[in-house]
Short mmCIF file of C-alpha atoms and ligand atoms in Angstrom, two decimals:
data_model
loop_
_atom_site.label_atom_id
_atom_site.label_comp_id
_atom_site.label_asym_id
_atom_site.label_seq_id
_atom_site.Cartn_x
_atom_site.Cartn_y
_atom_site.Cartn_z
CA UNK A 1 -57.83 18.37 3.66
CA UNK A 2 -60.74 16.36 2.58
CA UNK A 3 -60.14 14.18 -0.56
CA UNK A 4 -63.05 14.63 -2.04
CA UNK A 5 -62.17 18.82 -2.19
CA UNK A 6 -58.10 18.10 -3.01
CA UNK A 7 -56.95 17.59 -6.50
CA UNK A 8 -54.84 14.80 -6.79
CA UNK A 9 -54.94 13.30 -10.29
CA UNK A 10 -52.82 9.26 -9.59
CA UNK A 11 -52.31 7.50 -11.87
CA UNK A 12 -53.62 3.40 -12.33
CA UNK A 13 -50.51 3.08 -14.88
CA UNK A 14 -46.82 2.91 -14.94
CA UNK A 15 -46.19 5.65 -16.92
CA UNK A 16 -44.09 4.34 -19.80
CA UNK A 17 -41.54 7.17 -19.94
CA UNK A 18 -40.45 6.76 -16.31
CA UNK A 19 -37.11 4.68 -16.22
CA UNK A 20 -36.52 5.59 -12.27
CA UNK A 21 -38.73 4.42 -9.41
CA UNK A 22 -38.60 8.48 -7.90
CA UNK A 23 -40.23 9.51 -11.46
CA UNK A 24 -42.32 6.56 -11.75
CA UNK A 25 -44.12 7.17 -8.21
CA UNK A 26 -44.13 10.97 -8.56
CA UNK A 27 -46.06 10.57 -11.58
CA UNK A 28 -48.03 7.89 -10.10
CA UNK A 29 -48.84 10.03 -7.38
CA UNK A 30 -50.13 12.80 -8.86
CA UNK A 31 -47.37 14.95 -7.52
CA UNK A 32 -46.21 16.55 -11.01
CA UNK A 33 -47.11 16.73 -14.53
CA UNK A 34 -44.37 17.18 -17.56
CA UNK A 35 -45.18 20.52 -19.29
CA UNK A 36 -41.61 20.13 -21.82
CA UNK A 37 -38.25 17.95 -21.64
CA UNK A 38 -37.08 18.55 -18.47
CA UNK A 39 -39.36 21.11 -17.56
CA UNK A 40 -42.97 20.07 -14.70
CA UNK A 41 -45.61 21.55 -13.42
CA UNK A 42 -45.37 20.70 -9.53
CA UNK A 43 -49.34 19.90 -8.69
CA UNK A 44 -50.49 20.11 -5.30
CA UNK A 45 -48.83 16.87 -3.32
CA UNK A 46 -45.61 17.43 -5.14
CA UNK A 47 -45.86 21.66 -4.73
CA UNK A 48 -46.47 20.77 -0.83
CA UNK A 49 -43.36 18.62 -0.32
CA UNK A 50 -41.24 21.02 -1.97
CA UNK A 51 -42.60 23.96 0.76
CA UNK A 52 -41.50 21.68 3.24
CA UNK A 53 -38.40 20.93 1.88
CA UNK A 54 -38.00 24.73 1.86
CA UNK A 55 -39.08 25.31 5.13
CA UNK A 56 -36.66 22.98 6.85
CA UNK A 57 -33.52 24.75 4.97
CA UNK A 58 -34.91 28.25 6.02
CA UNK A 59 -34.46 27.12 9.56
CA UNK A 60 -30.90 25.90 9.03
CA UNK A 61 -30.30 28.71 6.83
CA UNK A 62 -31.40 31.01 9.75
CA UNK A 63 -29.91 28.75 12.65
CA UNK A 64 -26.22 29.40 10.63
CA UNK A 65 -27.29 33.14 10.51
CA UNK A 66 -27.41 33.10 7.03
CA UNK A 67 -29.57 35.48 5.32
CA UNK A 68 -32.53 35.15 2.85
CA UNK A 69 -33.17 36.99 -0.38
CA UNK A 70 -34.40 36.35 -3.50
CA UNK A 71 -33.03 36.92 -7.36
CA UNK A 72 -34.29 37.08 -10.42
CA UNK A 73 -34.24 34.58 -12.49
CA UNK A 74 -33.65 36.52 -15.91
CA UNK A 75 -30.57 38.07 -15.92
CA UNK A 76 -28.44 40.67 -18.00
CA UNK A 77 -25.55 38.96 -19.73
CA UNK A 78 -23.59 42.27 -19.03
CA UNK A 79 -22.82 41.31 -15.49
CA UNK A 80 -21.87 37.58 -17.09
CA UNK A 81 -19.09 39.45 -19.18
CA UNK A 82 -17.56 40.90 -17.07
CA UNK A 83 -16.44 37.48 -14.82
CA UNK A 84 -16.11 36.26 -18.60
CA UNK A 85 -18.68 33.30 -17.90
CA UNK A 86 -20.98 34.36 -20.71
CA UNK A 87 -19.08 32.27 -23.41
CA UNK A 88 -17.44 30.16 -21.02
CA UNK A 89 -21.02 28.74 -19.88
CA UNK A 90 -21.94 26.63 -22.94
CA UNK A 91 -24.92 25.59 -24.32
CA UNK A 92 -26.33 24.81 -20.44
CA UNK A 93 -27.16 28.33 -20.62
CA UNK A 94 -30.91 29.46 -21.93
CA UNK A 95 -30.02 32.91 -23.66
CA UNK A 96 -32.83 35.69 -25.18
CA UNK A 97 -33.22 38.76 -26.32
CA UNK A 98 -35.47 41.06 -25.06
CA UNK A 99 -37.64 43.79 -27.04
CA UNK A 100 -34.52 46.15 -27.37
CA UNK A 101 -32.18 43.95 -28.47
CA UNK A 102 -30.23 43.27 -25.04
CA UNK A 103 -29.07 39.46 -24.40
CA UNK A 104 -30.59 38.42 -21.34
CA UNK A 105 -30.43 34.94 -20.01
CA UNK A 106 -31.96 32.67 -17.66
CA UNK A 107 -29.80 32.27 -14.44
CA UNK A 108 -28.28 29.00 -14.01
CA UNK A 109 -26.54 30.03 -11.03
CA UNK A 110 -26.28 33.29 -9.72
CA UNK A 111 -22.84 34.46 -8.59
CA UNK A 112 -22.20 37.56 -10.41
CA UNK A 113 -25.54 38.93 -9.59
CA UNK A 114 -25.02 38.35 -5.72
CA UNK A 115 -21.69 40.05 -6.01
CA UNK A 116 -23.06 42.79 -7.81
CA UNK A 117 -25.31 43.64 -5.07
CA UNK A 118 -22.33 43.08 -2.76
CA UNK A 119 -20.28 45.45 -4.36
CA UNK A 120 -22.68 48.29 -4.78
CA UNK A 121 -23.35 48.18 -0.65
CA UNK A 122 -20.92 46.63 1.12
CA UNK A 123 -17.69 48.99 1.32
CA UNK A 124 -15.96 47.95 4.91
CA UNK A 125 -14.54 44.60 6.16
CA UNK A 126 -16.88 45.67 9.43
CA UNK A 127 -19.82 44.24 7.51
CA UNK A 128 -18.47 40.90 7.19
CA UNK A 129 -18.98 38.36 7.63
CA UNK A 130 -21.97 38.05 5.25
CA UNK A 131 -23.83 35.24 3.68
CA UNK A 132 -26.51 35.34 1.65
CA UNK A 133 -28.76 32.87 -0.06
CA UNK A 134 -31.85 32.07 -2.16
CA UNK A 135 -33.97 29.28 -2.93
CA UNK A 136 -35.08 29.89 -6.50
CA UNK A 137 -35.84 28.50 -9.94
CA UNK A 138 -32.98 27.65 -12.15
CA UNK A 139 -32.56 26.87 -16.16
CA UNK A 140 -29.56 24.65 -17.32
CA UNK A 141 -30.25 23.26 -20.80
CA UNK A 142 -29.25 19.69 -20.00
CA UNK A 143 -28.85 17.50 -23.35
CA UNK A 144 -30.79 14.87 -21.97
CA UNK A 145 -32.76 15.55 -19.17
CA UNK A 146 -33.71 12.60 -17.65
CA UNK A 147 -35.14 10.50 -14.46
CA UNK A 148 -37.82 13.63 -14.11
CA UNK A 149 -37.36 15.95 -11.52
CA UNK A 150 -33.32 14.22 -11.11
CA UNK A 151 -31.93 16.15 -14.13
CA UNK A 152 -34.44 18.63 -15.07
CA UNK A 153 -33.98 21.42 -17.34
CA UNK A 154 -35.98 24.36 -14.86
CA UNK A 155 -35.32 23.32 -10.93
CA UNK A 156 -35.41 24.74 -7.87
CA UNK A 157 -32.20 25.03 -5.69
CA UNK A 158 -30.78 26.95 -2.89
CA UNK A 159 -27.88 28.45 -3.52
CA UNK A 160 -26.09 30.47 -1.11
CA UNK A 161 -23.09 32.57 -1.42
CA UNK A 162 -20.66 34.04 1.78
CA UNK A 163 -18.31 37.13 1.48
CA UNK A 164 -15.20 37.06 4.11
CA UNK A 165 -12.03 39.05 4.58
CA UNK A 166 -9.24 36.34 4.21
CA UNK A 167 -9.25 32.70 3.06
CA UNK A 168 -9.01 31.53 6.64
CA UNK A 169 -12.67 33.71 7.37
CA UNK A 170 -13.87 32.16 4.32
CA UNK A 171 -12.96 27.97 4.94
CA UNK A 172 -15.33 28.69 8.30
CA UNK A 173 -18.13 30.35 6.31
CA UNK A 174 -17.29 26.69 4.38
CA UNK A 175 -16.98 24.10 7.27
CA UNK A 176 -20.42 26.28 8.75
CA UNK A 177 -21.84 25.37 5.74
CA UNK A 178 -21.29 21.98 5.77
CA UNK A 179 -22.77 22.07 9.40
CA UNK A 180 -25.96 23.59 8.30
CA UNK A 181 -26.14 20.83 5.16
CA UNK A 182 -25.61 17.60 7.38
CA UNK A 183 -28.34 18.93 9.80
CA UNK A 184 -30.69 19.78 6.83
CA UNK A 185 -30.40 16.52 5.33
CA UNK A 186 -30.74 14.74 8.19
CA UNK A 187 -34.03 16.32 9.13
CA UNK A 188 -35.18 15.43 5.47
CA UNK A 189 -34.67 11.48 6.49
CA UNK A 190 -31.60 11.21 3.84
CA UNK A 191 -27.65 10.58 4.72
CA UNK A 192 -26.38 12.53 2.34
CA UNK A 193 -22.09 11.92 2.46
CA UNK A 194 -19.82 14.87 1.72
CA UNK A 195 -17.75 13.72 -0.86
CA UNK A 196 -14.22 15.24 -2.17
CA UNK A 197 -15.81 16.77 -6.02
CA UNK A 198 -14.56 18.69 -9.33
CA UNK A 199 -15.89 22.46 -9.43
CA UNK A 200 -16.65 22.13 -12.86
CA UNK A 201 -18.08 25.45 -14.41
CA UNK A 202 -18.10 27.59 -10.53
CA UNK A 203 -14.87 27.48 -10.03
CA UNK A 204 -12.44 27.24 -7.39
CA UNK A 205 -9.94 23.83 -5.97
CA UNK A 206 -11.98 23.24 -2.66
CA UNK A 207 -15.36 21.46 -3.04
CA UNK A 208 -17.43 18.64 -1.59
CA UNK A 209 -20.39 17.15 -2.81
CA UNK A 210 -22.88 15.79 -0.55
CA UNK A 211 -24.42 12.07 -1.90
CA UNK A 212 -27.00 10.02 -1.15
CA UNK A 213 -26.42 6.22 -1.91
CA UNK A 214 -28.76 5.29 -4.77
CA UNK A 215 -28.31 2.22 -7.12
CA UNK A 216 -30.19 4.92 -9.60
CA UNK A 217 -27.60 7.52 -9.22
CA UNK A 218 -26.08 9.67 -12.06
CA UNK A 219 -22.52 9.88 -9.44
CA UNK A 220 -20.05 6.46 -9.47
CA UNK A 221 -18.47 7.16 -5.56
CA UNK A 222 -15.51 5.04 -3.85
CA UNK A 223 -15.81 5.21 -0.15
CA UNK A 224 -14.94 3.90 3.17
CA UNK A 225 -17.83 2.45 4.76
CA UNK A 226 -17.05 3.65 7.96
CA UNK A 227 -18.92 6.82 6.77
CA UNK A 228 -22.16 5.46 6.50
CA UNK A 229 -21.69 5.18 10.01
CA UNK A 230 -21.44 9.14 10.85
CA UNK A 231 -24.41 11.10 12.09
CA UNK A 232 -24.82 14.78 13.34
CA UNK A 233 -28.05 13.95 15.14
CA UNK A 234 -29.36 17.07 17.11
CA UNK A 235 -25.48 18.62 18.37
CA UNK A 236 -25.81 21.74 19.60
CA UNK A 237 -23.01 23.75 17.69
CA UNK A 238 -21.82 27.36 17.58
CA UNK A 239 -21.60 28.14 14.35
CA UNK A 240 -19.31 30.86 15.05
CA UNK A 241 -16.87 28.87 16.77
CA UNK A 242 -14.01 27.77 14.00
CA UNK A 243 -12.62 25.10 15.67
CA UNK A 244 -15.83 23.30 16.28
CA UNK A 245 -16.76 23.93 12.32
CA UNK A 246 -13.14 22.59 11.78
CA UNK A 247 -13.69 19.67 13.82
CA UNK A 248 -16.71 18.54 12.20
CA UNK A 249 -15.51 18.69 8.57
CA UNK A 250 -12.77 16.62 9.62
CA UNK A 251 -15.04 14.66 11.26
CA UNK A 252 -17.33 13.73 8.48
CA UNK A 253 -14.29 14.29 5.80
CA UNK A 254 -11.40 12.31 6.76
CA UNK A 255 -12.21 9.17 5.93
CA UNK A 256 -12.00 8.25 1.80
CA UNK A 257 -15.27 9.26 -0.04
CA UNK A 258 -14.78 10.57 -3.51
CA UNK A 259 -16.61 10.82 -6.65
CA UNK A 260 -15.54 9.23 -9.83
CA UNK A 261 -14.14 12.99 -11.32
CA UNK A 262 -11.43 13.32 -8.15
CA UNK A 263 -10.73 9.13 -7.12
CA UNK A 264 -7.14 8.01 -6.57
CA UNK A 265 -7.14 4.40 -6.49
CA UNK A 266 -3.69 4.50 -4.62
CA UNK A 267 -5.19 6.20 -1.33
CA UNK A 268 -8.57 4.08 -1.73
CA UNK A 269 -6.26 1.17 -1.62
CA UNK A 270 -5.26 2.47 1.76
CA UNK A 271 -8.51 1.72 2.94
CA UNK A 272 -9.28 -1.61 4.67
CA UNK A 273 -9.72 -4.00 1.57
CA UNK A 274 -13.34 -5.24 3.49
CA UNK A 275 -14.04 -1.48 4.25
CA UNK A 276 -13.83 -0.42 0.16
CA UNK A 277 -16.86 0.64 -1.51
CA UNK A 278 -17.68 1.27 -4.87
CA UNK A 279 -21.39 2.36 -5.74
CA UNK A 280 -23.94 4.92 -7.33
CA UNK A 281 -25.10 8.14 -5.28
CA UNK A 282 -27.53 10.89 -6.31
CA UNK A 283 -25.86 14.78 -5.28
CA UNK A 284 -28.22 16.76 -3.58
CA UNK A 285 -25.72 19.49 -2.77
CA UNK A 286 -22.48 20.71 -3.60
CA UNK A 287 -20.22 23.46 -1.46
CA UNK A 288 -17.34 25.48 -2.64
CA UNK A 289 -14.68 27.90 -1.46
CA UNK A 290 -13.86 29.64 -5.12
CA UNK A 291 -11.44 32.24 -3.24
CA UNK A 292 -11.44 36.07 -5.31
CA UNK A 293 -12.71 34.75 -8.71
CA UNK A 294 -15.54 36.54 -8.94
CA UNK A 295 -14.59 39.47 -6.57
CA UNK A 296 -11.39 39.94 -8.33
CA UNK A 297 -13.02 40.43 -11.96
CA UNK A 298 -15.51 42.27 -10.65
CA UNK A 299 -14.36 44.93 -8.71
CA UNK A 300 -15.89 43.85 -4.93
CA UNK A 301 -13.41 45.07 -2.55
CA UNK A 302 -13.94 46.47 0.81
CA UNK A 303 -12.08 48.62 2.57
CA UNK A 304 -9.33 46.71 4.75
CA UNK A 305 -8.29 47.39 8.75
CA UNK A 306 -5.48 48.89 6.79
CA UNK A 307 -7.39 51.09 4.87
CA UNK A 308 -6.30 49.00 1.76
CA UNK A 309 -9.23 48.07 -1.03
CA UNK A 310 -9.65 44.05 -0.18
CA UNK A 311 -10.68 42.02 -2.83
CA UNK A 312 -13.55 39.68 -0.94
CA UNK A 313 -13.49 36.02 -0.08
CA UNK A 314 -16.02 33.99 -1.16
CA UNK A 315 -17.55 30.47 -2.13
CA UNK A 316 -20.92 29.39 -2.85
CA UNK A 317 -23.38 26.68 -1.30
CA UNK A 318 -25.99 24.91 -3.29
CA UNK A 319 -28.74 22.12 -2.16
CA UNK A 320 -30.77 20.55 -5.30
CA UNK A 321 -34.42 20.71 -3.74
CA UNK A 322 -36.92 19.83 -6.00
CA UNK A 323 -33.87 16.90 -7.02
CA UNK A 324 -34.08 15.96 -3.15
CA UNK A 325 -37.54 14.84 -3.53
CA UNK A 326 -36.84 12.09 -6.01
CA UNK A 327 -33.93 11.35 -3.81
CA UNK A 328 -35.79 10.75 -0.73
CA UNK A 329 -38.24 8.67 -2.65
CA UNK A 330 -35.68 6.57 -4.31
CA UNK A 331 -34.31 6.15 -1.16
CA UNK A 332 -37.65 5.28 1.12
CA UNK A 333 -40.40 3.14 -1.35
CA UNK A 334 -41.67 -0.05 -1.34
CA UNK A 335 -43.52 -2.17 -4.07
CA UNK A 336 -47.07 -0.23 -3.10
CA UNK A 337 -45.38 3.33 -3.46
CA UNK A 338 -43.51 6.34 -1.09
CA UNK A 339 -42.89 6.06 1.89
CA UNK A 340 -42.52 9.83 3.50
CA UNK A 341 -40.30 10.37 6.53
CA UNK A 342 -42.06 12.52 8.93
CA UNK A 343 -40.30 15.86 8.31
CA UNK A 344 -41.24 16.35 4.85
CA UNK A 345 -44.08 14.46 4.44
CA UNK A 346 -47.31 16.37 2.54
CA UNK A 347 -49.62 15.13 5.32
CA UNK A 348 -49.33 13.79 8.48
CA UNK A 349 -51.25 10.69 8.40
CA UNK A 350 -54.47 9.38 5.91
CA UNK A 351 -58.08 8.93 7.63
CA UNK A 352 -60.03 6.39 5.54
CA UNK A 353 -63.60 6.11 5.96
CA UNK A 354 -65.07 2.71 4.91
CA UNK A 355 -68.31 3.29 4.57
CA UNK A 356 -68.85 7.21 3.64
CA UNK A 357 -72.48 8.22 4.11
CA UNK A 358 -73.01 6.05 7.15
CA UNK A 359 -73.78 8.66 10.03
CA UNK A 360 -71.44 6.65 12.69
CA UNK A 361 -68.59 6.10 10.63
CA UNK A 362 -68.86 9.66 9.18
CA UNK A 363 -69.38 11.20 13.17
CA UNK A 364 -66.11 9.70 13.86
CA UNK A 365 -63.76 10.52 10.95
CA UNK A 366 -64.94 14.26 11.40
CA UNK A 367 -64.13 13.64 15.36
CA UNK A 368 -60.72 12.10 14.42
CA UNK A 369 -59.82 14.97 11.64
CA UNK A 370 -60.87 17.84 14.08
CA UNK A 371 -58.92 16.46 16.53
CA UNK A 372 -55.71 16.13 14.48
CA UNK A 373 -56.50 19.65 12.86
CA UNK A 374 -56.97 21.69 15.93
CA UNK A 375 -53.45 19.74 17.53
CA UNK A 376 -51.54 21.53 14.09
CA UNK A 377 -51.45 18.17 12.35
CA UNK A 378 -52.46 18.08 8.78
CA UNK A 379 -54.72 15.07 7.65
CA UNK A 380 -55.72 14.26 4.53
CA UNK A 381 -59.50 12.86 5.02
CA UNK A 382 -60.90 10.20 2.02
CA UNK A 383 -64.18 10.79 2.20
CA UNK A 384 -64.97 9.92 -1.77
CA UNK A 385 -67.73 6.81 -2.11
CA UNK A 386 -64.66 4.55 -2.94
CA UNK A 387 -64.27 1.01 -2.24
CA UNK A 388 -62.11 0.46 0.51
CA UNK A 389 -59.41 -1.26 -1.39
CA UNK A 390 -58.66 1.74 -3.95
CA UNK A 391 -58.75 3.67 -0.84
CA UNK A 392 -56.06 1.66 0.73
CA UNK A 393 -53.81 2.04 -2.41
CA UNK A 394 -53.90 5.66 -3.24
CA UNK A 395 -52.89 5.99 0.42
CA UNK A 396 -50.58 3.24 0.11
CA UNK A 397 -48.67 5.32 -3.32
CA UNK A 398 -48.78 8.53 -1.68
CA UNK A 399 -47.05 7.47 1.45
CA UNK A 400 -48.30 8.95 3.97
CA UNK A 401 -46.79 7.60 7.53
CA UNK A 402 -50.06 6.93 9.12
CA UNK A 403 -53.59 5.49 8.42
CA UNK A 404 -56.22 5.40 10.39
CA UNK A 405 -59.62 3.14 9.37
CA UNK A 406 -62.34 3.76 10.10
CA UNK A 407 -65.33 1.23 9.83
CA UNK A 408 -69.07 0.60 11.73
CA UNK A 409 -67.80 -2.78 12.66
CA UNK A 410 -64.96 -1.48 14.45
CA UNK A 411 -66.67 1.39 16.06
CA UNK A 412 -69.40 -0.85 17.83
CA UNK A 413 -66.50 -2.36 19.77
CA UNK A 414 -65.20 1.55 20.12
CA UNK A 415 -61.89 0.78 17.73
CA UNK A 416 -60.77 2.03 15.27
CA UNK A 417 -57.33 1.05 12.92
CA UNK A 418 -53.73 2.28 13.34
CA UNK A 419 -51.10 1.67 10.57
CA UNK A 420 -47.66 2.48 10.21
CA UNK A 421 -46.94 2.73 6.51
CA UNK A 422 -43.32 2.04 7.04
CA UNK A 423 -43.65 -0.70 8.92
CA UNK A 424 -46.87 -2.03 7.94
CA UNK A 425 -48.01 -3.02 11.05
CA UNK A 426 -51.72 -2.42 12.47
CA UNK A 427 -53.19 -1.97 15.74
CA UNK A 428 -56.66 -1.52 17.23
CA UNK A 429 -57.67 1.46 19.62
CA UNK A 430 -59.63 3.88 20.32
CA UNK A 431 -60.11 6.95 17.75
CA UNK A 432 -58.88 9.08 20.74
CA UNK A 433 -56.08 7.31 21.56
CA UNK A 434 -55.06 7.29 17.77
CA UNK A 435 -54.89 11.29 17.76
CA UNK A 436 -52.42 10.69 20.57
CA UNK A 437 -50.22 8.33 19.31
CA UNK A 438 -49.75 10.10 15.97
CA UNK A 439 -49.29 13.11 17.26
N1 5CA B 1 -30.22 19.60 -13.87
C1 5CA B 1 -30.46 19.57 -12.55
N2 5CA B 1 -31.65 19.11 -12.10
C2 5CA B 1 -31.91 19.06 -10.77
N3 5CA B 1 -31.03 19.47 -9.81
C3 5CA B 1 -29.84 19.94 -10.23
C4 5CA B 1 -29.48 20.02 -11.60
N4 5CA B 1 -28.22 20.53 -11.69
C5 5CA B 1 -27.81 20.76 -10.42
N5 5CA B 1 -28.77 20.40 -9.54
C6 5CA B 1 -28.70 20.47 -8.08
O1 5CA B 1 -28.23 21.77 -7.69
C7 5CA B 1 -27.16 21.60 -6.77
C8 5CA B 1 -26.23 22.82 -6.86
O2 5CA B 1 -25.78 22.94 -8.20
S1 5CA B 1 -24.22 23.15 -8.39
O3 5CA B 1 -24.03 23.36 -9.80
O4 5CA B 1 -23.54 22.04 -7.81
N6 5CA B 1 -23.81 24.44 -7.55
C9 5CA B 1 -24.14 25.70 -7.90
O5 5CA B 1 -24.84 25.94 -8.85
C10 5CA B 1 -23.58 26.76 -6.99
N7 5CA B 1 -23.76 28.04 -7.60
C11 5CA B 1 -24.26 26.67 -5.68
S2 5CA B 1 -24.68 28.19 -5.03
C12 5CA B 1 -26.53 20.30 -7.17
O6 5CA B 1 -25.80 19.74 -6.08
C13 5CA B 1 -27.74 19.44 -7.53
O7 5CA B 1 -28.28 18.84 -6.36
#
């Protein structure tokens, strides 16, 4: 993309109403734009980190053989009667009326309408095991939405939702999930901790959050350090097989790591007194086994090996995506701006020309940005008449992990500049030799 073409409106200013350095920079950056409490328009940067943030939990979805649909996001309350969540939901719930009268409401989460469709086509325990999910927009009228995109109002989540035959079928769609959510954090640069967590208004007595360490964070946690010492990495695991599911959750959930809502001081003080930590985390997902809840009031049942109607087993699986994004950033800034690990960053690396309209200098950018293009890498080329400096800093805020300069003075001795925005370091070489190191 050339700059010049793009539309990225940053911002000079601090933007008064940001208290959080994630809402600060994504203003700053020109990656969204408030259009009510709560409520932002995602502009191009921000709308292209959230299709990679998609993209990424696709592929796990799909690697844990999950599958994809989507749901609307206005509902009928009927199908909220009937599990009796309509009144139950509170205020958090934005309710209508449409032309003829009907409530309607806009979904805040979207478990009776997946087991509706469940129950009007699934009739024998030969179909299962099934999981679907979405990745949608979803409306919970917070009383303060805050921190921008942390505690919106309207946000975007994936929220997936298996259907088994027993409890034991349904704990391994649960452990699978947890599988799929380590992986898909990991990918996205964050260690996100499963944490032992209150179901709150879904339901059910088995859930983990998963938490990313933030001073910023709305979640107080008490953990054992040794689990900021876990990683899945790139294990090759088949998600079918229960005992390796089992193993992992146990694994990643035996040592103490709770949230402030289900702490016991008494088995924290089991942990090694230099091994206790108290601190902040942001959730970026929550899973749950919920058991018949939903099936049970709602009359999904398939047919048994018995021949028996079988009330279905299910929990639900959510990841807070357009949240993530101000978790990554809060967890990977500096004083100049974002810093973007590679898997979900908007563009590969920056090309900065510093002097635009000089032929040699222009020859090679379009050399270096053809090159990166036709490899499948995605540069974003400034080619506005900008001083060098302001060039610098816009790429500096918008964190991209690579810059390459490019100047007349350097090209007469063939070089051109490399920088790592991470680490900050630069090095000279040739604009060939650039393409290959990035790429
Ligand atoms: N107000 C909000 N703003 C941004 N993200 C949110 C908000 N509320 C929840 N989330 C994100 O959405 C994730 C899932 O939400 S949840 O309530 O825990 N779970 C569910 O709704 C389940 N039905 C998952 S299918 C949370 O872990 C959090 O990361």
């Amino acid at each position: 993309m050339r700059l010049s073409r793009y539309f990225l409106p940053v911002l000079k200013e601090n933007p008064s109403e940001a208290q959080i350095v994630s809402h600060r920079l994504m203003l700053r950056a020109g990656m969204i734009k408030q259009a009510a409490a709560g409520i932002y328009s995602w502009l191009p940067l921000g709308f292209k980190v959230l299709r990679k943030l998609e993209n990424i939990i696709h592929e796990e979805q799909a690697r844990a053989g999950h599958i994809a649909i989507q749901m609307p996001i206005i509902q009928s309350a009927d199908l909220w009667r009937e599990s009796g969540r309509y009144d139950d939901y509170g205020q958090e719930m934005l309710r209508m009326k449409d032309r003829h009268d009907r409530d309607m409401l806009f979904t805040p989460t979207a478990e009776e309408l997946v087991t509706d469709i469940f129950r009007g086509h699934v009739s024998s325990y030969k179909d299962l095991p099934l999981t679907l999910y979405q990745i949608q927009w979803k409306f919970r009228d917070e009383i303060r939405p805050r921190f921008g995109v942390m505690r919106g109002r309207e946000f975007y989540m994936k929220d997936g939702y298996n259907f088994d035959l027993t409890k034991e079928d349904s704990l391994h769609a649960y452990n699978r999930h947890l599988v799929t959510y380590l992986r898909t954090y990991e990918r996205m640069g964050l260690q996100a901790i499963p944490m032992r967590a209150d179901s709150g208004p879904i339901g059910g007595d088995n859930t983990h959050e998963f938490l990313v360490l933030a001073d910023t964070g709305e979640s107080e946690v008490f953990y054992d350090s040794a689990v900021t010492d876990l990683t899945f990495g790139d294990r090759q695991i088949d998600y079918d097989s229960r005992e390796q599911c089992q193993a992992i959750l146990e694994e990643f959930t035996s040592k103490y790591a709770r949230t402030d809502e289900t702490h016991d001081e008494a088995l924290f003080n089991q942990v090694p007194e230099e091994r206790r930590r108290v601190a902040r985390g942001i959730e970026v997902g929550q899973i749950f086994y919920f058991g018949t809840k939903y099936s049970e009031a709602m009359g999904a049942t398939v047919q048994g090996p018995d021949g028996k109607p079988v009330p279905v087993h299910m929990g639900s699986h959510g990841i807070g995506v357009s949240r993530l994004i101000g978790a990554i950033i809060e967890a990977s800034h500096d004083d100049k701006g974002i810093i973007w690990p590679e898997g979900v960053t908007p563009f590969h690396c920056g090309i900065v020309n510093l002097k635009q309209g000089d032929d040699e200098a222009d020859a090679a950018c379009n050399k270096i940005y053809g090159a990166l293009t036709a490899l499948g890498l995605d540069p974003l080329y400034d080619d506005r008449k900008e001083r060098a400096g302001g060039k610098f800093a816009t790429m500096d805020l918008i964190g991209l992990p690579w810059r390459i300069t490019v100047g007349p003075r350097g090209l007469k001795n063939g070089v051109v500049e490399l920088t790592c925005r991470r680490t900050g370091e630069s090095e000279e070489m040739s604009p060939e030799a650039t393409v290959t190191k990035i790429a």
